[in-house]
Short mmCIF file of C-alpha atoms in Angstrom, two decimals:
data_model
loop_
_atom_site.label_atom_id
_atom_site.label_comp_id
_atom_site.label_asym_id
_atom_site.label_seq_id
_atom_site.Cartn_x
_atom_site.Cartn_y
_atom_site.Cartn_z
CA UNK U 1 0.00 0.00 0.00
CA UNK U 2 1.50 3.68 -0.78
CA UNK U 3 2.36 6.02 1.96
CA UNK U 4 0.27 9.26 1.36
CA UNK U 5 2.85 12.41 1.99
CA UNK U 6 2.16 15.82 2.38
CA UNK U 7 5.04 17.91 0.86
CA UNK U 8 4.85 21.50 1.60
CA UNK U 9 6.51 24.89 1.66
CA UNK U 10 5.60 26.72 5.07
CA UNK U 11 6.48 29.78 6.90
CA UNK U 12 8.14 29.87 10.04
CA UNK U 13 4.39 30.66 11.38
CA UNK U 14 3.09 28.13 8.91
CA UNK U 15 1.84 30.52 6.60
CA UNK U 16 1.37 29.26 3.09
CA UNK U 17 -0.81 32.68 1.29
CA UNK U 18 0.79 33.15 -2.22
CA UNK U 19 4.49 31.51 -2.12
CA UNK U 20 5.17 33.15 -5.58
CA UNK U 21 3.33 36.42 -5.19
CA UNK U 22 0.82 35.86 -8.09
CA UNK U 23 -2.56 36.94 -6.23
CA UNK U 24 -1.26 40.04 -4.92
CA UNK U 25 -1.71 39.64 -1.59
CA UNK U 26 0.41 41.65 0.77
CA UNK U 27 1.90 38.91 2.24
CA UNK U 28 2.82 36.78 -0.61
CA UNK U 29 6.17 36.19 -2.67
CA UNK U 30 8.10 34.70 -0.37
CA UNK U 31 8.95 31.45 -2.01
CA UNK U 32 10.99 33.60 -5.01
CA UNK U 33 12.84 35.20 -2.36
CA UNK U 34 15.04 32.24 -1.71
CA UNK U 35 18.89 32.72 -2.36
CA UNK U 36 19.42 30.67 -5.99
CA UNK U 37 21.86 28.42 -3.90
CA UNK U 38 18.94 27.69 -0.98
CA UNK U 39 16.92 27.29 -3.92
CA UNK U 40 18.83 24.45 -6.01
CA UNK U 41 19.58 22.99 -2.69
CA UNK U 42 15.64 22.62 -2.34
CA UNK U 43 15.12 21.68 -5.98
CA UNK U 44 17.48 18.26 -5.34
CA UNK U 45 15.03 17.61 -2.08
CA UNK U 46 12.13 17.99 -4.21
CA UNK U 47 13.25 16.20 -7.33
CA UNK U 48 14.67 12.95 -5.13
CA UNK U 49 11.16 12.97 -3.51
CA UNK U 50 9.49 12.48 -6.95
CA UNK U 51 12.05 9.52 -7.90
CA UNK U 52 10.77 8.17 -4.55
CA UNK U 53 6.99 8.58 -5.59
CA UNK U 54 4.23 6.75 -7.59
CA UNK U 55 2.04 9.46 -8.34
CA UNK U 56 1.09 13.17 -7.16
CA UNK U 57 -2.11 14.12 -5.55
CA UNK U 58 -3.57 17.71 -5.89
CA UNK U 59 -5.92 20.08 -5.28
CA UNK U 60 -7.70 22.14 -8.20
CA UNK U 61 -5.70 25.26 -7.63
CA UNK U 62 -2.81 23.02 -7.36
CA UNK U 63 -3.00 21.78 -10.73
CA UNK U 64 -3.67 25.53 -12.27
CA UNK U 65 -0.70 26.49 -10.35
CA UNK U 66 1.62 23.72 -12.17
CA UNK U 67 0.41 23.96 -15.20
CA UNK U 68 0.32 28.13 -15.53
CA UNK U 69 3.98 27.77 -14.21
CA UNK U 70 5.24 26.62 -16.92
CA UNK U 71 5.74 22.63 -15.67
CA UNK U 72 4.12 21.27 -18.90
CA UNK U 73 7.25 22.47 -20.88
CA UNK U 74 9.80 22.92 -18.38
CA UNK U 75 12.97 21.59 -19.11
CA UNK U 76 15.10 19.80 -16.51
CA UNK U 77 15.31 15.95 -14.99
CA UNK U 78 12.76 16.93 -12.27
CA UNK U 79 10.02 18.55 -14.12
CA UNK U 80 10.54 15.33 -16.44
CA UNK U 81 9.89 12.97 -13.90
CA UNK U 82 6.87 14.88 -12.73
CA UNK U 83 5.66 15.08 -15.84
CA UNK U 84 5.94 11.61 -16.63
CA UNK U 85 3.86 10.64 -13.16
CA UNK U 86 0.03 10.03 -13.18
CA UNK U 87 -1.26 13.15 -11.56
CA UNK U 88 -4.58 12.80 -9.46
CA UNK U 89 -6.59 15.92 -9.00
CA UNK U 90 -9.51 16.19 -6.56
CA UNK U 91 -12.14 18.84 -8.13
CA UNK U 92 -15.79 19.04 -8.27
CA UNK U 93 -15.84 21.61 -10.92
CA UNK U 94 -13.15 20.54 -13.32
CA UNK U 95 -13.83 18.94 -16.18
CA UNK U 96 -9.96 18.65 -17.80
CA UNK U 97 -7.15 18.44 -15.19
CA UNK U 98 -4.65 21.53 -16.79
CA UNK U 99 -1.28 19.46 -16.19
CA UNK U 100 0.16 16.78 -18.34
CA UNK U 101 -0.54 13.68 -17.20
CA UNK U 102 -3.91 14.38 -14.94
CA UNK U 103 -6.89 12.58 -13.96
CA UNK U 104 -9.86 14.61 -12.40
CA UNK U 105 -11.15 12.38 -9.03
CA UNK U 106 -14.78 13.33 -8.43
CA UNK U 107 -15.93 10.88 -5.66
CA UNK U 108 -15.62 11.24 -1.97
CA UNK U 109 -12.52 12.22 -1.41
CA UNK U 110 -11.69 9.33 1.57
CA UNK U 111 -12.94 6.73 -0.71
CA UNK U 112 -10.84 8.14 -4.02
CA UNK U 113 -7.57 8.50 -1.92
CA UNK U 114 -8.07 5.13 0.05
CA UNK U 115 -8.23 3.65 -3.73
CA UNK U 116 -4.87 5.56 -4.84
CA UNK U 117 -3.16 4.09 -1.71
CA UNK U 118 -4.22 0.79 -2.36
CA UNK U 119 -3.14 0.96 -6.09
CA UNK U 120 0.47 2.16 -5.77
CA UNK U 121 3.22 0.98 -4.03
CA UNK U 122 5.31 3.79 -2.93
CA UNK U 123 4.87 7.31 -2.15
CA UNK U 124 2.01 9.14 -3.31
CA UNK U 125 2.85 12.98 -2.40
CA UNK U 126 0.21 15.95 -1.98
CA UNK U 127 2.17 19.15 -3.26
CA UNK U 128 0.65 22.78 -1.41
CA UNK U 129 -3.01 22.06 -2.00
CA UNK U 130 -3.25 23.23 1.50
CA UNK U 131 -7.54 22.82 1.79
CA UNK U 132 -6.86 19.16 0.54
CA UNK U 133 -3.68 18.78 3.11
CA UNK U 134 -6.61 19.64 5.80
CA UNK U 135 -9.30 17.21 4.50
CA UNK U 136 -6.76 14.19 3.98
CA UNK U 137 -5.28 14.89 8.08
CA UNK U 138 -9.11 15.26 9.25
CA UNK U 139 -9.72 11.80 6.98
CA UNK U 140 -6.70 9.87 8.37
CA UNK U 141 -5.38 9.34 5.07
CA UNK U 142 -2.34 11.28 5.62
CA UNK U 143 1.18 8.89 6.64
CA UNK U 144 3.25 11.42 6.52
CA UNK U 145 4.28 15.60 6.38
CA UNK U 146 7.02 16.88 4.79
CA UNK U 147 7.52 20.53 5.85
CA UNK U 148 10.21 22.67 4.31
CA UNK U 149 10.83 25.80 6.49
CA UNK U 150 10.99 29.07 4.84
CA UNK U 151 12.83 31.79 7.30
CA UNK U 152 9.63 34.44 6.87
CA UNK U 153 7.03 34.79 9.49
CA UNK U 154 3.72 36.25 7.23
CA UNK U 155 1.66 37.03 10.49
CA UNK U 156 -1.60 36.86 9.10
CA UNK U 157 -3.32 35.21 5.61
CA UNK U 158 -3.68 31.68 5.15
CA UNK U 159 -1.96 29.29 7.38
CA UNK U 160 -1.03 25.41 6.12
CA UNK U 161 -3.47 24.08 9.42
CA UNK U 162 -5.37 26.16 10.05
CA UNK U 163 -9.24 24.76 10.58
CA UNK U 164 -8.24 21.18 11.25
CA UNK U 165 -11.41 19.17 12.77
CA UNK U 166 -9.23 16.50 13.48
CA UNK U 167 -6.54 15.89 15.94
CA UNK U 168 -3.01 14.47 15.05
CA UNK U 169 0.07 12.87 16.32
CA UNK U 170 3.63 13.45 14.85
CA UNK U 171 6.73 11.68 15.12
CA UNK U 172 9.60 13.93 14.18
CA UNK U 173 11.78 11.63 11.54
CA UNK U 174 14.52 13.56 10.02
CA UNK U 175 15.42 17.24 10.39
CA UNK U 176 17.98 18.19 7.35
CA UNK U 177 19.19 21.84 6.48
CA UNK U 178 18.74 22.82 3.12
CA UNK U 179 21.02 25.18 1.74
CA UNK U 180 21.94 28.25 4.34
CA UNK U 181 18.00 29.10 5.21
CA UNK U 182 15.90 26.16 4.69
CA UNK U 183 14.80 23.21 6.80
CA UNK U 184 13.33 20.17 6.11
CA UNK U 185 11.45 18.81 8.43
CA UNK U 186 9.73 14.62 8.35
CA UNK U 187 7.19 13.73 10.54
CA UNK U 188 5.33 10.74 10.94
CA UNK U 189 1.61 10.69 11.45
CA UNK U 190 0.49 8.01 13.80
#
């Protein structure tokens, strides 16, 4: 059965409102602030992650995001393997996913991921996404969090947990510095 992972980019206060800066909100843009050496550091985290995975899971926004960013052309060995992965995306409204490789997942969205974990055999990994990241750790569904810490503290906006019905338990794995300003943190869900 495939571990379910939850890959994301948070604040030092766990805020997640518009890494790249693309909605215009006054707290957003912090992902592109990244030194480029912090950044290809992160980029080798990320792309061993996908050699380690099955398949991606993803919200709807998720999926625009990718796909508007350019990660249906890009260039490089990661983007390649990404693109070459089957791509699950749970929407209601769409009727196309917008990234290579997509299939839209309309059912309940316990039932849909159960069936995704019992079809692969290795990761399965949620990128941002963060209103799915919410429902999966209220479902249960999620094995595991993968938290890379950005050195910014947003102080307001939207916030990776915030909302959770649904307690958890963690079980810190691995902590491994990424470049000069970046953390990545591994927890276990139990």
């Amino acid at each position: 059965m495939g571990m379910l992972v939850l890959s994301e980019n948070v604040c030092l206060d766990g805020g997640v409102q518009d890494p790249i800066g693309e909605d215009g909100s006054d707290r957003g843009g912090w992902f592109t602030q990244v030194t480029p050496e912090d950044y290809e550091a992160w980029a080798e985290v990320e792309y061993d992650e996908a050699l380690g995975a099955d398949a991606l899971l993803l919200g709807r926004r998720t999926d625009h995001f990718f796909a508007g960013a350019g990660w249906n052309t890009r260039g490089g060995a990661w983007a390649e393997r990404l693109r070459e992965m089957p791509k699950y995306v749970i929407s209601s409204t769409l009727d196309t996913p917008e990234w290579i490789g997509g299939t839209i997942l309309r059912g309940e969205v316990a039932r849909e991921v159960t069936r995704l974990k019992e079809r692969y055999e290795r990761d399965i990994v949620v990128y941002g996404s963060a209103q799915l990241t919410r429902t999966l750790i209220d479902h249960h569904l999620a094995d595991q969090v993968r938290l890379t810490l950005h050195p910014y503290i947003l102080g307001g906006g939207e916030h990776l947990l915030d909302g959770l019905a649904a307690r958890a338990s963690l079980r810190l794995v691995s902590t491994q510095p990424i470049g000069t300003n970046l953390v990545h943190l591994i927890y276990d869900i139990s």
